[in-house]
mmCIF file of C-alpha atoms in Angstrom:
data_model
loop_
_atom_site.group_PDB
_atom_site.id
_atom_site.type_symbol
_atom_site.label_atom_id
_atom_site.label_comp_id
_atom_site.label_asym_id
_atom_site.label_seq_id
_atom_site.Cartn_x
_atom_site.Cartn_y
_atom_site.Cartn_z
ATOM 1 C CA MET A 1 54.383 -0.842 -41.337
ATOM 2 C CA ALA A 2 53.047 -1.890 -37.959
ATOM 3 C CA ALA A 3 53.372 -5.460 -36.738
ATOM 4 C CA PRO A 4 50.264 -7.457 -35.745
ATOM 5 C CA LEU A 5 48.849 -6.784 -32.296
ATOM 6 C CA PRO A 6 49.145 -9.764 -29.889
ATOM 7 C CA ALA A 7 45.779 -11.123 -28.745
ATOM 8 C CA ARG A 8 46.655 -10.638 -25.069
ATOM 9 C CA TRP A 9 47.050 -6.916 -25.714
ATOM 10 C CA LEU A 10 43.613 -6.720 -27.247
ATOM 11 C CA ALA A 11 42.310 -7.730 -23.829
ATOM 12 C CA ALA A 12 44.861 -5.942 -21.676
ATOM 13 C CA ALA A 13 44.482 -2.581 -23.370
ATOM 14 C CA GLY A 14 40.726 -2.802 -23.135
ATOM 15 C CA LEU A 15 39.253 0.678 -23.225
ATOM 16 C CA CYS A 16 40.682 1.677 -26.569
ATOM 17 C CA LEU A 17 43.204 -0.794 -27.831
ATOM 18 C CA SER A 18 40.814 -3.682 -28.138
ATOM 19 C CA ALA A 19 39.192 -1.523 -30.778
ATOM 20 C CA LEU A 20 42.348 -0.480 -32.606
ATOM 21 C CA PRO A 21 43.118 -2.268 -35.875
ATOM 22 C CA VAL A 22 45.375 -5.314 -35.624
ATOM 23 C CA ALA A 23 47.742 -3.837 -38.175
ATOM 24 C CA ALA A 24 47.857 -1.182 -40.843
ATOM 25 C CA GLN A 25 47.142 -2.577 -44.300
ATOM 26 C CA MET A 26 50.193 -2.944 -46.542
ATOM 27 C CA THR A 27 48.297 -2.104 -49.711
ATOM 28 C CA THR A 28 44.991 -0.442 -50.486
ATOM 29 C CA GLU A 29 42.866 -0.389 -53.597
ATOM 30 C CA LEU A 30 43.797 2.380 -56.012
ATOM 31 C CA PRO A 31 40.820 4.426 -57.235
ATOM 32 C CA ALA A 32 40.140 4.131 -60.936
ATOM 33 C CA ALA A 33 41.739 6.868 -63.016
ATOM 34 C CA VAL A 34 39.330 9.447 -64.421
ATOM 35 C CA PRO A 35 40.032 10.413 -68.064
ATOM 36 C CA GLY A 36 40.838 14.074 -68.556
ATOM 37 C CA ALA A 37 41.522 14.718 -64.873
ATOM 38 C CA LYS A 38 43.528 17.863 -64.190
ATOM 39 C CA PRO A 39 46.466 17.609 -61.774
ATOM 40 C CA VAL A 40 46.367 18.865 -58.212
ATOM 41 C CA THR A 41 49.267 20.688 -56.547
ATOM 42 C CA VAL A 42 50.863 19.108 -53.479
ATOM 43 C CA GLU A 43 52.783 21.212 -50.976
ATOM 44 C CA ARG A 44 54.658 19.918 -47.952
ATOM 45 C CA ILE A 45 54.950 22.562 -45.269
ATOM 46 C CA ARG A 46 55.783 22.758 -41.564
ATOM 47 C CA ILE A 47 53.560 24.427 -38.989
ATOM 48 C CA HIS A 48 54.601 25.372 -35.478
ATOM 49 C CA SER A 49 51.976 24.875 -32.800
ATOM 50 C CA ALA A 50 52.032 26.709 -29.476
ATOM 51 C CA ALA A 51 49.637 24.040 -28.170
ATOM 52 C CA LEU A 52 52.326 21.378 -28.610
ATOM 53 C CA GLU A 53 55.201 23.270 -27.001
ATOM 54 C CA GLY A 54 56.848 21.762 -23.923
ATOM 55 C CA SER A 55 55.420 18.253 -24.133
ATOM 56 C CA LEU A 56 56.934 16.160 -21.361
ATOM 57 C CA GLU A 57 57.799 13.253 -23.636
ATOM 58 C CA GLY A 58 59.608 15.585 -26.031
ATOM 59 C CA ASP A 59 57.487 15.405 -29.158
ATOM 60 C CA PRO A 60 58.183 18.245 -31.613
ATOM 61 C CA ALA A 61 55.907 21.283 -31.646
ATOM 62 C CA THR A 62 56.625 21.885 -35.341
ATOM 63 C CA ARG A 63 54.660 19.423 -37.452
ATOM 64 C CA ASP A 64 54.816 18.280 -41.061
ATOM 65 C CA VAL A 65 51.646 19.026 -43.017
ATOM 66 C CA ILE A 66 50.656 17.935 -46.520
ATOM 67 C CA VAL A 67 48.448 20.392 -48.400
ATOM 68 C CA ILE A 68 46.638 19.447 -51.624
ATOM 69 C CA LEU A 69 45.510 22.388 -53.728
ATOM 70 C CA PRO A 70 42.785 21.881 -56.364
ATOM 71 C CA PRO A 71 43.295 22.384 -60.101
ATOM 72 C CA GLY A 72 43.086 26.061 -60.928
ATOM 73 C CA TYR A 73 44.258 27.278 -57.518
ATOM 74 C CA ALA A 74 47.300 29.062 -58.972
ATOM 75 C CA ALA A 75 45.421 30.532 -61.938
ATOM 76 C CA GLU A 76 42.271 31.765 -60.174
ATOM 77 C CA ARG A 77 44.012 34.190 -57.870
ATOM 78 C CA THR A 78 40.905 35.751 -56.353
ATOM 79 C CA ARG A 79 39.015 32.556 -55.649
ATOM 80 C CA ARG A 80 38.750 31.232 -52.092
ATOM 81 C CA TYR A 81 38.172 27.604 -51.170
ATOM 82 C CA PRO A 82 36.645 25.376 -48.498
ATOM 83 C CA VAL A 83 39.142 23.268 -46.554
ATOM 84 C CA VAL A 84 38.964 19.612 -45.479
ATOM 85 C CA TYR A 85 41.208 18.541 -42.596
ATOM 86 C CA ALA A 86 42.003 14.807 -42.822
ATOM 87 C CA LEU A 87 43.392 12.952 -39.776
ATOM 88 C CA HIS A 88 45.549 9.823 -40.035
ATOM 89 C CA GLY A 89 45.359 6.700 -37.880
ATOM 90 C CA TYR A 90 47.605 5.126 -35.268
ATOM 91 C CA SER A 91 51.149 4.041 -36.202
ATOM 92 C CA VAL A 92 51.147 5.969 -39.498
ATOM 93 C CA GLY A 93 51.922 9.635 -40.014
ATOM 94 C CA ALA A 94 50.532 11.963 -42.643
ATOM 95 C CA GLU A 95 53.010 10.916 -45.341
ATOM 96 C CA GLN A 96 52.289 7.210 -45.007
ATOM 97 C CA TRP A 97 48.550 7.771 -44.746
ATOM 98 C CA SER A 98 48.586 9.944 -47.860
ATOM 99 C CA LYS A 99 49.899 6.886 -49.696
ATOM 100 C CA GLU A 100 47.371 4.519 -48.106
ATOM 101 C CA ILE A 101 44.461 6.702 -49.238
ATOM 102 C CA HIS A 102 46.249 7.482 -52.535
ATOM 103 C CA ALA A 103 45.540 11.104 -51.706
ATOM 104 C CA ILE A 104 46.745 12.582 -55.011
ATOM 105 C CA GLU A 105 44.813 10.094 -57.148
ATOM 106 C CA ALA A 106 41.710 10.234 -54.925
ATOM 107 C CA THR A 107 41.461 14.017 -54.893
ATOM 108 C CA THR A 108 42.326 14.323 -58.588
ATOM 109 C CA GLY A 109 39.643 11.799 -59.470
ATOM 110 C CA ALA A 110 37.063 13.431 -57.215
ATOM 111 C CA PHE A 111 37.601 16.862 -58.767
ATOM 112 C CA ALA A 112 37.433 15.368 -62.267
ATOM 113 C CA ARG A 113 34.068 13.822 -61.380
ATOM 114 C CA GLY A 114 32.633 17.181 -60.466
ATOM 115 C CA VAL A 115 33.454 17.714 -56.793
ATOM 116 C CA PRO A 116 33.889 21.496 -56.321
ATOM 117 C CA GLY A 117 37.420 22.711 -55.699
ATOM 118 C CA MET A 118 38.622 22.531 -52.117
ATOM 119 C CA ILE A 119 41.891 22.403 -50.196
ATOM 120 C CA VAL A 120 42.731 19.131 -48.427
ATOM 121 C CA VAL A 121 45.070 19.266 -45.417
ATOM 122 C CA LEU A 122 46.772 16.213 -43.888
ATOM 123 C CA PRO A 123 48.572 17.096 -40.619
ATOM 124 C CA ASP A 124 51.084 14.769 -38.979
ATOM 125 C CA SER A 125 50.145 13.885 -35.389
ATOM 126 C CA LYS A 126 52.437 10.914 -34.810
ATOM 127 C CA THR A 127 54.140 10.955 -31.406
ATOM 128 C CA MET A 128 56.922 9.187 -29.535
ATOM 129 C CA HIS A 129 54.606 6.218 -28.974
ATOM 130 C CA ASN A 130 53.158 6.277 -32.506
ATOM 131 C CA GLY A 131 49.975 8.299 -31.984
ATOM 132 C CA SER A 132 48.574 11.337 -30.179
ATOM 133 C CA MET A 133 44.956 10.112 -29.964
ATOM 134 C CA TYR A 134 44.208 13.743 -30.942
ATOM 135 C CA SER A 135 43.825 14.454 -27.236
ATOM 136 C CA SER A 136 44.947 17.101 -24.765
ATOM 137 C CA SER A 137 47.793 16.066 -22.458
ATOM 138 C CA VAL A 138 50.825 17.670 -20.833
ATOM 139 C CA THR A 139 52.739 14.514 -21.718
ATOM 140 C CA THR A 140 52.122 14.595 -25.478
ATOM 141 C CA GLY A 141 50.936 18.163 -25.987
ATOM 142 C CA ASP A 142 47.477 19.453 -26.803
ATOM 143 C CA TYR A 143 46.714 17.867 -30.175
ATOM 144 C CA GLU A 144 43.049 18.719 -29.850
ATOM 145 C CA ARG A 145 43.939 22.424 -29.898
ATOM 146 C CA PHE A 146 46.654 21.902 -32.509
ATOM 147 C CA ILE A 147 44.055 20.624 -34.967
ATOM 148 C CA SER A 148 41.124 22.852 -34.012
ATOM 149 C CA HIS A 149 43.046 26.119 -33.553
ATOM 150 C CA ASP A 150 46.728 26.343 -34.478
ATOM 151 C CA LEU A 151 46.539 24.317 -37.698
ATOM 152 C CA VAL A 152 43.346 26.007 -38.889
ATOM 153 C CA ALA A 153 44.766 29.466 -38.171
ATOM 154 C CA ALA A 154 48.000 28.680 -40.015
ATOM 155 C CA ILE A 155 46.195 27.315 -43.082
ATOM 156 C CA ASP A 156 43.822 30.294 -43.168
ATOM 157 C CA ALA A 157 46.805 32.660 -42.984
ATOM 158 C CA ARG A 158 48.790 30.914 -45.721
ATOM 159 C CA TYR A 159 46.171 29.900 -48.298
ATOM 160 C CA ARG A 160 43.084 31.414 -49.926
ATOM 161 C CA THR A 161 40.548 29.718 -47.716
ATOM 162 C CA LEU A 162 36.980 30.565 -46.817
ATOM 163 C CA PRO A 163 37.732 31.162 -43.116
ATOM 164 C CA VAL A 164 34.314 30.261 -41.686
ATOM 165 C CA ARG A 165 33.113 27.075 -39.997
ATOM 166 C CA GLU A 166 30.556 26.376 -42.750
ATOM 167 C CA SER A 167 33.462 25.995 -45.183
ATOM 168 C CA ARG A 168 35.607 23.674 -43.038
ATOM 169 C CA GLY A 169 35.290 19.899 -42.941
ATOM 170 C CA LEU A 170 36.879 17.347 -40.609
ATOM 171 C CA VAL A 171 37.460 13.700 -41.512
ATOM 172 C CA GLY A 172 39.613 10.953 -40.023
ATOM 173 C CA HIS A 173 40.186 7.212 -40.245
ATOM 174 C CA SER A 174 40.637 4.806 -37.292
ATOM 175 C CA MET A 175 42.520 6.828 -34.636
ATOM 176 C CA GLY A 176 41.823 9.761 -36.943
ATOM 177 C CA GLY A 177 38.144 8.809 -36.876
ATOM 178 C CA TYR A 178 38.334 8.946 -33.096
ATOM 179 C CA GLY A 179 39.988 12.357 -33.441
ATOM 180 C CA ALA A 180 37.249 13.534 -35.787
ATOM 181 C CA SER A 181 34.566 12.402 -33.332
ATOM 182 C CA ARG A 182 36.303 13.923 -30.294
ATOM 183 C CA ILE A 183 37.316 17.206 -31.908
ATOM 184 C CA GLY A 184 34.113 17.383 -33.891
ATOM 185 C CA MET A 185 31.921 17.106 -30.812
ATOM 186 C CA LYS A 186 33.882 19.744 -28.925
ATOM 187 C CA HIS A 187 34.617 22.230 -31.716
ATOM 188 C CA ALA A 188 31.507 22.702 -33.807
ATOM 189 C CA ASP A 189 32.386 26.396 -33.718
ATOM 190 C CA VAL A 190 35.335 25.600 -36.023
ATOM 191 C CA PHE A 191 34.027 22.904 -38.404
ATOM 192 C CA GLY A 192 30.807 22.670 -40.383
ATOM 193 C CA ALA A 193 30.725 19.072 -41.677
ATOM 194 C CA LEU A 194 32.031 15.890 -40.069
ATOM 195 C CA TYR A 195 32.967 12.469 -41.497
ATOM 196 C CA MET A 196 34.210 9.555 -39.371
ATOM 197 C CA MET A 197 35.816 6.632 -41.222
ATOM 198 C CA SER A 198 36.034 3.422 -39.161
ATOM 199 C CA PRO A 199 36.502 5.368 -35.908
ATOM 200 C CA CYS A 200 38.354 3.512 -33.162
ATOM 201 C CA CYS A 201 38.212 3.884 -29.402
ATOM 202 C CA LEU A 202 34.562 4.929 -29.218
ATOM 203 C CA SER A 203 33.505 2.942 -26.175
ATOM 204 C CA PRO A 204 34.835 2.245 -22.671
ATOM 205 C CA ARG A 205 35.776 -1.405 -22.219
ATOM 206 C CA ALA A 206 36.581 -3.664 -19.279
ATOM 207 C CA MET A 207 40.250 -3.903 -18.282
ATOM 208 C CA THR A 208 41.972 -7.237 -17.681
ATOM 209 C CA ARG A 209 45.301 -8.521 -16.444
ATOM 210 C CA LEU A 210 48.444 -7.287 -18.150
ATOM 211 C CA ASP A 211 50.834 -9.992 -19.310
ATOM 212 C CA PRO A 212 53.850 -10.025 -16.914
ATOM 213 C CA LYS A 213 56.362 -9.936 -19.770
ATOM 214 C CA ASP A 214 54.746 -6.844 -21.206
ATOM 215 C CA ALA A 215 54.534 -5.234 -17.781
ATOM 216 C CA ASP A 216 58.257 -5.874 -17.274
ATOM 217 C CA ALA A 217 59.090 -4.359 -20.667
ATOM 218 C CA LEU A 218 57.161 -1.191 -19.858
ATOM 219 C CA ALA A 219 58.660 -0.936 -16.376
ATOM 220 C CA ALA A 220 62.179 -1.221 -17.805
ATOM 221 C CA LEU A 221 61.739 1.701 -20.185
ATOM 222 C CA LYS A 222 64.267 4.422 -19.315
ATOM 223 C CA SER A 223 63.049 7.146 -21.651
ATOM 224 C CA PRO A 224 60.158 7.835 -24.037
ATOM 225 C CA ALA A 225 62.783 7.747 -26.794
ATOM 226 C CA ASP A 226 63.178 4.005 -26.119
ATOM 227 C CA SER A 227 59.608 3.367 -27.281
ATOM 228 C CA PRO A 228 60.629 1.991 -30.726
ATOM 229 C CA SER A 229 62.193 -1.013 -28.980
ATOM 230 C CA LEU A 230 58.743 -2.134 -27.814
ATOM 231 C CA SER A 231 56.120 -4.145 -29.651
ATOM 232 C CA TRP A 232 53.249 -2.510 -31.535
ATOM 233 C CA GLY A 233 50.834 -3.304 -28.720
ATOM 234 C CA GLN A 234 53.119 -2.066 -25.968
ATOM 235 C CA ARG A 235 53.559 1.237 -27.770
ATOM 236 C CA ALA A 236 49.819 1.523 -28.305
ATOM 237 C CA MET A 237 49.261 1.088 -24.574
ATOM 238 C CA LEU A 238 51.771 3.864 -23.877
ATOM 239 C CA ALA A 239 50.223 6.139 -26.498
ATOM 240 C CA SER A 240 46.804 5.840 -24.907
ATOM 241 C CA ALA A 241 48.189 6.323 -21.397
ATOM 242 C CA ALA A 242 50.212 9.358 -22.465
ATOM 243 C CA ALA A 243 47.067 10.883 -23.966
ATOM 244 C CA TRP A 244 44.448 9.955 -21.352
ATOM 245 C CA SER A 245 46.267 9.385 -18.063
ATOM 246 C CA PRO A 246 49.267 11.754 -18.086
ATOM 247 C CA ASN A 247 51.189 12.232 -14.854
ATOM 248 C CA PRO A 248 53.657 15.156 -14.763
ATOM 249 C CA LYS A 249 55.085 13.844 -11.471
ATOM 250 C CA LYS A 250 56.016 10.416 -12.822
ATOM 251 C CA PRO A 251 59.165 10.493 -14.987
ATOM 252 C CA PRO A 252 60.525 9.211 -17.274
ATOM 253 C CA LEU A 253 57.275 8.431 -19.168
ATOM 254 C CA TYR A 254 55.005 10.915 -17.381
ATOM 255 C CA LEU A 255 51.964 8.647 -17.490
ATOM 256 C CA ASP A 256 49.948 6.167 -15.453
ATOM 257 C CA LEU A 257 49.088 2.775 -16.894
ATOM 258 C CA PRO A 258 45.636 1.343 -16.198
ATOM 259 C CA VAL A 259 47.160 -1.882 -14.840
ATOM 260 C CA GLU A 260 49.693 -1.828 -11.986
ATOM 261 C CA ASN A 261 51.183 -4.832 -10.181
ATOM 262 C CA GLY A 262 48.760 -7.060 -12.058
ATOM 263 C CA GLN A 263 45.705 -5.134 -10.849
ATOM 264 C CA VAL A 264 43.420 -2.751 -12.692
ATOM 265 C CA ARG A 265 43.643 0.806 -11.367
ATOM 266 C CA GLU A 266 40.041 1.911 -11.298
ATOM 267 C CA ASP A 267 40.963 5.597 -11.148
ATOM 268 C CA ILE A 268 42.986 5.341 -14.355
ATOM 269 C CA ALA A 269 40.405 3.133 -16.068
ATOM 270 C CA ALA A 270 37.853 5.846 -15.282
ATOM 271 C CA LYS A 271 40.040 8.464 -16.997
ATOM 272 C CA TRP A 272 40.254 6.316 -20.116
ATOM 273 C CA ALA A 273 36.497 5.743 -20.089
ATOM 274 C CA ALA A 274 35.921 9.491 -19.796
ATOM 275 C CA ASN A 275 37.788 9.929 -23.091
ATOM 276 C CA SER A 276 35.463 7.567 -24.982
ATOM 277 C CA PRO A 277 33.081 9.385 -27.358
ATOM 278 C CA LEU A 278 30.183 7.030 -26.599
ATOM 279 C CA ALA A 279 30.605 8.041 -22.961
ATOM 280 C CA PHE A 280 30.596 11.797 -23.597
ATOM 281 C CA VAL A 281 28.412 12.181 -26.707
ATOM 282 C CA ASP A 282 25.421 13.106 -24.525
ATOM 283 C CA GLN A 283 27.286 16.230 -23.375
ATOM 284 C CA TYR A 284 27.711 17.606 -26.902
ATOM 285 C CA THR A 285 24.351 17.123 -28.578
ATOM 286 C CA SER A 286 23.835 20.860 -29.004
ATOM 287 C CA ASN A 287 27.213 21.108 -30.742
ATOM 288 C CA LEU A 288 26.435 18.174 -33.019
ATOM 289 C CA ARG A 289 23.159 19.764 -34.101
ATOM 290 C CA ARG A 290 25.164 22.670 -35.548
ATOM 291 C CA TYR A 291 26.754 20.533 -38.267
ATOM 292 C CA ARG A 292 25.517 20.873 -41.819
ATOM 293 C CA ALA A 293 26.100 17.124 -42.207
ATOM 294 C CA ILE A 294 27.589 14.169 -40.273
ATOM 295 C CA ALA A 295 28.625 10.833 -41.803
ATOM 296 C CA ILE A 296 29.994 7.577 -40.383
ATOM 297 C CA ASP A 297 31.160 4.557 -42.360
ATOM 298 C CA VAL A 298 32.859 1.247 -41.572
ATOM 299 C CA GLY A 299 33.764 -1.959 -43.390
ATOM 300 C CA SER A 300 31.613 -5.062 -43.096
ATOM 301 C CA GLN A 301 34.648 -7.087 -41.924
ATOM 302 C CA ASP A 302 35.940 -4.379 -39.571
ATOM 303 C CA GLY A 303 36.010 -5.141 -35.843
ATOM 304 C CA LEU A 304 35.024 -1.526 -35.225
ATOM 305 C CA LYS A 305 31.636 -2.004 -36.922
ATOM 306 C CA ALA A 306 29.621 -2.495 -33.716
ATOM 307 C CA ASP A 307 30.853 0.675 -31.991
ATOM 308 C CA ALA A 308 30.427 2.742 -35.151
ATOM 309 C CA GLY A 309 26.837 1.544 -35.264
ATOM 310 C CA LYS A 310 26.343 2.520 -31.621
ATOM 311 C CA LEU A 311 27.519 6.065 -32.347
ATOM 312 C CA HIS A 312 25.040 6.251 -35.215
ATOM 313 C CA GLU A 313 22.291 4.999 -32.885
ATOM 314 C CA ALA A 314 23.245 7.562 -30.231
ATOM 315 C CA LEU A 315 22.922 10.383 -32.755
ATOM 316 C CA ASP A 316 19.598 8.977 -33.955
ATOM 317 C CA ARG A 317 18.253 8.877 -30.384
ATOM 318 C CA TYR A 318 18.770 12.616 -30.128
ATOM 319 C CA GLY A 319 17.360 13.284 -33.576
ATOM 320 C CA ILE A 320 20.736 14.476 -34.885
ATOM 321 C CA ALA A 321 20.819 14.024 -38.660
ATOM 322 C CA ASN A 322 23.582 11.650 -39.774
ATOM 323 C CA SER A 323 24.295 9.016 -42.382
ATOM 324 C CA PHE A 324 25.729 5.592 -41.565
ATOM 325 C CA GLN A 325 27.037 3.114 -44.107
ATOM 326 C CA ILE A 326 28.524 -0.371 -43.776
ATOM 327 C CA TYR A 327 30.417 -1.110 -46.974
ATOM 328 C CA GLU A 328 31.996 -4.320 -48.218
ATOM 329 C CA GLY A 329 35.579 -4.314 -46.936
ATOM 330 C CA ASP A 330 37.845 -4.556 -43.924
ATOM 331 C CA HIS A 331 39.497 -1.833 -41.847
ATOM 332 C CA THR A 332 41.664 -0.311 -44.561
ATOM 333 C CA ASN A 333 41.503 -2.059 -47.924
ATOM 334 C CA ARG A 334 38.946 0.298 -49.508
ATOM 335 C CA ILE A 335 39.705 3.605 -47.789
ATOM 336 C CA ALA A 336 41.237 5.216 -50.893
ATOM 337 C CA VAL A 337 38.174 4.402 -53.002
ATOM 338 C CA ARG A 338 35.935 5.625 -50.176
ATOM 339 C CA PHE A 339 37.925 8.854 -49.945
ATOM 340 C CA GLN A 340 37.431 9.560 -53.656
ATOM 341 C CA ASP A 341 33.878 8.306 -54.102
ATOM 342 C CA GLN A 342 32.278 9.123 -50.729
ATOM 343 C CA VAL A 343 34.336 11.495 -48.566
ATOM 344 C CA MET A 344 35.209 14.133 -51.160
ATOM 345 C CA PRO A 345 31.684 14.277 -52.648
ATOM 346 C CA PHE A 346 30.249 14.486 -49.103
ATOM 347 C CA PHE A 347 32.245 17.639 -48.415
ATOM 348 C CA GLY A 348 31.552 18.934 -51.912
ATOM 349 C CA ARG A 349 27.837 18.785 -51.136
ATOM 350 C CA ASN A 350 27.981 20.074 -47.576
ATOM 351 C CA LEU A 351 30.649 22.766 -47.345
ATOM 352 C CA VAL A 352 29.867 26.322 -48.358
ATOM 353 C CA ALA A 353 31.945 26.965 -51.464
ATOM 354 C CA GLN A 354 31.564 30.731 -51.710
ATOM 355 C CA ALA A 355 31.843 33.610 -49.329
ATOM 356 C CA ARG A 356 28.663 34.758 -47.628
ATOM 357 C CA PRO A 357 27.425 38.202 -48.739
#
């Protein structure tokens, strides 16, 4: 589990990292068991992505994917299902996140409470520096295309899906919520309903001085593979730089940091700002209007609450239908309950569950 983020990094990382959670929660509330619930089927597969081939930092192009099939999938051999793609946060991969949201219990309970059958897909997008930011970069690979194209195509080819946008949902938490907002805004041709749970990294933020000790640690790095020797915050800085300010001419890390020699690099800060959804939402209003439904939620004790509210307000300004809920909780403690009681029913209501005539 990730270590706490030093306060100086909350300032130094500014544009995104001041909005990342201090640490992943060790435990989360388990949804209440539903009597008579029928079991789901869990498959762990691997999917190769052409979009991730040749990443400069050496992340694998073949990714682990967890697939949850609803009760009755094996027996009803002619039935096709909507699909929900669920994106994990920073510093955890799909396997760990599946435990944090109690994915088996949450989906089992949701189906038992009447949510129509659907397939839930949890792809792993963890990188050398602990997170891809679901962005497009020669340094990390194109995770935006991996999710929106390669993964969707592979799932449609392997399972009995309803292969239309109206039957595909996208949800993510924290960094995954950022991924859902970014990918959702750009790829409304692929997905039909969108849910952002405590999305991080929504707004551009002012950069400040990087602590000299941290700067020295980053400068001394000889290879991306040495990233695990760094602190949580140092790795988070590298993850964001690898995603948003890649530099193919700057080995061994192939990235530019937003602070150099104690000074903010305005050109790099501008690149990070350009990757902030609150900065580019105005460009994608026509895409956002295509969604059957959009939802945002965030905990009342979550430091990401203000930016989540600003995204809701931005959508409201354009008259884009969306729901926004602040629930009692912090960044992670109630996400499993939310997944069962809010996320799954949301997609059950808003995804087309049968083929169009």
